[in-house]
XYZ file of C-alpha atoms in Angstrom:
326
model
C 107.934 126.123 113.738
C 105.216 124.987 116.145
C 106.168 122.349 118.687
C 103.827 119.663 117.392
C 105.607 119.640 114.063
C 109.212 119.943 115.340
C 111.353 116.933 114.439
C 114.987 115.946 114.363
C 116.927 116.958 111.268
C 117.167 114.162 108.711
C 117.640 113.842 104.955
C 114.397 114.507 103.115
C 114.535 111.075 101.503
C 114.450 109.324 104.870
C 111.591 111.528 106.076
C 109.591 110.684 102.965
C 110.240 106.985 103.399
C 109.189 107.121 107.043
C 105.875 108.735 106.074
C 105.436 106.145 103.339
C 106.078 103.223 105.678
C 103.736 104.386 108.439
C 100.850 105.403 106.168
C 99.751 101.812 105.581
C 100.065 100.997 109.270
C 97.590 103.793 110.037
C 95.363 102.651 107.164
C 95.327 99.106 108.600
C 94.397 100.484 112.030
C 91.612 102.486 110.354
C 90.230 99.274 108.815
C 90.314 97.408 112.125
C 88.704 100.156 114.233
C 86.142 101.041 111.569
C 84.986 97.436 111.345
C 84.980 97.126 115.143
C 82.839 100.246 115.588
C 80.387 99.234 112.841
C 79.792 95.817 114.383
C 79.767 97.198 117.937
C 77.154 99.818 116.987
C 74.931 97.097 115.547
C 75.422 94.932 118.638
C 74.532 97.799 121.008
C 71.360 98.630 119.100
C 70.315 94.959 118.911
C 71.303 93.664 122.348
C 70.114 96.703 124.315
C 67.318 97.832 121.961
C 68.817 101.320 121.779
C 67.348 102.875 118.576
C 68.771 106.372 119.036
C 71.397 107.017 116.330
C 71.745 110.741 117.115
C 72.326 110.094 120.796
C 74.954 107.520 119.848
C 76.592 110.102 117.568
C 76.485 112.598 120.450
C 78.266 110.086 122.695
C 80.949 109.722 120.004
C 81.422 113.499 119.769
C 81.509 113.907 123.565
C 84.123 111.158 123.939
C 86.099 112.804 121.134
C 86.084 116.105 123.021
C 87.052 114.506 126.353
C 89.708 112.280 124.807
C 91.399 114.989 122.741
C 91.393 117.404 125.690
C 92.951 114.691 127.874
C 95.780 114.223 125.382
C 96.239 118.011 125.262
C 96.372 118.138 129.086
C 98.995 115.357 129.060
C 101.108 117.413 126.648
C 100.821 114.946 123.743
C 100.218 117.823 121.308
C 100.045 121.612 121.293
C 97.031 123.257 119.589
C 97.841 125.658 116.776
C 96.898 129.303 117.089
C 94.164 130.092 114.571
C 92.978 133.495 113.462
C 89.314 134.425 113.164
C 89.041 133.224 109.573
C 90.656 129.876 110.370
C 88.379 129.412 113.387
C 85.409 129.980 111.082
C 86.765 127.243 108.812
C 86.719 124.868 111.800
C 83.117 125.839 112.599
C 82.055 125.221 109.002
C 83.914 121.905 109.027
C 82.022 120.771 112.135
C 78.735 121.788 110.487
C 79.692 119.772 107.390
C 80.470 116.779 109.633
C 77.083 116.987 111.364
C 75.003 117.709 108.246
C 76.658 114.787 106.461
C 75.441 112.415 109.194
C 72.000 114.040 109.314
C 71.361 113.737 105.581
C 72.617 110.157 105.552
C 70.223 109.205 108.377
C 67.253 111.005 106.811
C 67.859 109.502 103.370
C 67.923 105.979 104.851
C 64.254 106.430 105.778
C 63.375 107.276 102.154
C 65.344 104.585 100.295
C 66.217 100.953 100.802
C 69.563 100.013 102.334
C 70.928 98.376 99.128
C 70.171 101.526 97.103
C 71.737 103.695 99.805
C 74.926 101.595 99.820
C 75.197 101.573 96.025
C 74.992 105.365 95.792
C 77.459 105.764 98.673
C 79.826 103.507 96.726
C 80.186 106.403 94.273
C 82.048 108.450 96.933
C 85.475 107.845 95.298
C 84.112 109.240 92.009
C 82.878 112.431 93.694
C 86.184 112.660 95.582
C 88.090 112.625 92.296
C 85.802 115.307 90.828
C 86.167 117.563 93.894
C 89.946 117.026 94.012
C 90.282 117.987 90.336
C 87.981 121.015 90.598
C 89.213 122.520 93.871
C 92.679 121.057 94.477
C 93.818 120.886 90.836
C 94.941 117.285 91.364
C 95.750 114.859 88.561
C 95.177 111.100 88.603
C 96.603 108.435 86.325
C 94.492 106.444 83.887
C 95.203 103.249 85.826
C 93.846 104.873 89.004
C 90.535 105.524 87.239
C 90.407 101.972 85.905
C 91.197 100.412 89.297
C 88.180 102.179 90.835
C 85.729 100.400 88.516
C 85.791 96.982 90.276
C 85.618 98.756 93.662
C 82.449 100.655 92.740
C 80.737 97.860 90.810
C 81.767 95.363 93.470
C 79.779 97.270 96.101
C 76.819 97.374 93.677
C 76.844 93.570 93.385
C 77.628 93.022 97.072
C 74.541 95.000 98.135
C 72.192 93.894 95.352
C 68.609 93.676 96.559
C 65.480 95.797 96.730
C 66.306 99.134 95.043
C 63.345 101.274 96.090
C 63.653 105.061 96.465
C 61.553 108.217 96.406
C 62.553 111.333 94.449
C 63.484 113.135 97.658
C 65.310 110.034 98.899
C 67.315 109.866 95.674
C 68.236 113.560 95.937
C 69.266 113.339 99.612
C 71.265 110.133 99.101
C 73.265 111.667 96.245
C 73.695 114.904 98.237
C 74.894 112.923 101.253
C 77.431 111.089 99.085
C 78.785 114.375 97.706
C 79.033 115.764 101.244
C 80.870 112.620 102.409
C 83.413 113.106 99.617
C 83.697 116.804 100.453
C 84.254 116.030 104.156
C 87.089 113.655 103.287
C 88.732 116.203 100.981
C 88.414 119.022 103.551
C 89.770 116.762 106.312
C 92.860 116.163 104.207
C 93.325 119.860 103.379
C 93.115 121.193 106.941
C 95.857 118.741 107.937
C 98.259 119.037 105.011
C 97.340 122.474 103.625
C 98.071 125.894 105.127
C 96.545 125.049 108.540
C 98.517 121.786 109.008
C 96.505 120.810 112.077
C 97.576 117.860 114.206
C 94.854 115.113 114.053
C 94.191 115.501 117.803
C 94.072 119.286 117.386
C 91.460 118.884 114.641
C 89.436 116.530 116.830
C 89.695 118.903 119.819
C 88.262 121.761 117.759
C 85.595 119.783 115.923
C 84.183 117.439 118.594
C 82.623 120.010 120.988
C 80.969 121.841 118.091
C 79.703 118.567 116.606
C 78.369 117.490 120.025
C 76.343 120.707 120.460
C 74.981 120.478 116.914
C 74.057 116.808 117.384
C 72.206 117.517 120.640
C 70.288 120.351 118.944
C 69.309 118.068 116.069
C 68.250 115.302 118.487
C 66.100 117.846 120.351
C 64.474 119.210 117.190
C 63.627 115.717 115.889
C 62.204 114.629 119.273
C 64.835 111.936 119.855
C 66.089 113.625 123.024
C 62.621 113.395 124.577
C 62.423 109.680 123.713
C 65.883 109.100 125.198
C 64.805 110.687 128.510
C 61.756 108.419 128.633
C 63.912 105.413 127.766
C 66.459 106.267 130.484
C 63.844 106.278 133.235
C 62.985 102.613 132.692
C 65.614 100.924 130.507
C 68.992 102.467 131.361
C 71.243 99.926 133.082
C 74.872 99.827 134.187
C 75.639 97.403 131.353
C 74.165 99.780 128.777
C 76.090 102.759 130.181
C 79.303 100.733 130.026
C 78.507 99.650 126.461
C 77.877 103.269 125.384
C 81.089 104.510 126.992
C 83.069 101.707 125.335
C 81.425 102.616 122.058
C 82.494 106.234 122.498
C 86.080 105.259 123.335
C 86.310 103.145 120.169
C 84.874 106.060 118.170
C 87.471 108.434 119.657
C 90.401 106.267 118.635
C 88.797 105.649 115.227
C 88.604 109.417 114.646
C 92.255 109.875 115.633
C 93.353 107.017 113.381
C 91.064 108.152 110.542
C 92.391 111.733 110.590
C 95.992 110.490 110.784
C 95.520 107.995 107.934
C 93.852 110.716 105.839
C 96.795 113.036 106.494
C 99.386 110.388 105.594
C 97.620 109.041 102.481
C 94.988 110.965 100.514
C 91.273 111.708 100.401
C 90.788 109.255 97.518
C 92.600 106.458 99.361
C 90.297 106.951 102.360
C 87.138 106.719 100.238
C 88.388 103.555 98.520
C 89.233 102.141 101.953
C 85.695 102.991 103.058
C 84.241 100.950 100.189
C 86.460 97.965 100.951
C 85.522 98.245 104.632
C 81.886 98.114 103.564
C 82.189 94.667 101.988
C 84.350 93.393 104.838
C 81.507 94.440 107.152
C 79.170 92.278 105.065
C 81.505 89.285 105.411
C 81.795 89.675 109.192
C 78.047 90.289 109.545
C 77.399 87.005 107.710
C 79.663 85.170 110.149
C 78.579 86.890 113.377
C 74.865 87.491 112.759
C 74.178 84.341 110.671
C 73.156 86.242 107.552
C 73.076 84.760 104.054
C 74.590 86.063 100.829
C 73.786 85.184 97.217
C 76.332 84.272 94.538
C 75.910 87.809 93.167
C 76.770 89.252 96.572
C 79.811 86.985 96.707
C 80.927 88.214 93.269
C 80.565 91.805 94.457
C 82.663 91.130 97.547
C 85.380 89.527 95.414
C 85.391 92.435 92.925
C 85.624 95.068 95.665
C 88.489 93.343 97.464
C 90.278 92.768 94.146
C 89.768 96.410 93.135
C 90.976 97.648 96.520
C 94.148 95.568 96.245
C 94.676 96.757 92.663
C 94.260 100.396 93.647
C 96.710 99.945 96.558
C 99.287 98.406 94.204
C 98.936 101.304 91.739
C 99.251 103.896 94.512
C 102.299 102.051 95.870
C 103.977 102.101 92.455
C 103.180 105.784 91.894
C 104.435 106.818 95.338
C 107.657 104.855 94.818
C 108.255 106.837 91.626
C 107.872 110.128 93.527
C 110.443 109.227 96.245
C 113.995 110.044 95.077
C 116.745 107.451 95.647
C 118.750 107.899 98.860
C 122.014 108.458 97.087
C 120.689 111.336 95.018
């Protein structure tokens, strides 16, 4: 057995309970860091007038590569040995990661933000479909029902101007499917045959994602605009803000991969929807935004649905853990 997965011998019941207990700790950390990065990204773009989303994504990928290599150098984990086919899987995964971001950014220019958020709220539905088709997973009836307030809650929370073009509609739906697929694949490469350590996955994916992001920024002309911006607007404060942003993104990726491994792809997509409405609440407080009663109803429904789903998953996981005396 590889060193990163070696552990002391213990009864299987205790091992299962340990995984169960820590999964919600990692999920809570995912919430906190995801919200922090979302608000920090908005603050960086507003305070420093830095409208370069691909460059920001490149900074995230670069910090992910540096951070994961640093942990490898410190001996925190040992990378698995992959054959040629498995290395190709990692390359395709990094491409999926980059294309998912690209399509999401492009579609935002062709649809309004409320429409974009509503379609993205359907990610749990696509995750269920993909899990059933490719992983042969089964979900309880109550799980399906608990997703309804989560999805409709995001619809109400983001109600507004629903304008979209035909191409925008197609790309937004495609981006949502890809987001669900990325979450499912992330779970499989960590708990399936590869069983990659979260830091190992990040070490393999980040450099590839960084190169692909830089290429995309060059093709779209953003890299040229960044060079022009740097000559006149780059300050020490902005550099510090970007580095801090990258560090937060690195730890978010580690926590996200770990939470995905310890829970499930569906749980992560539901968590993403709940995070979305929590972002709205914090944005209202921090940036002095206003919400309508309909938005408030949507926020309440999403939080209620998220809590309901968590309770159902808790009950189902308790039923799958055998008693200690057995």
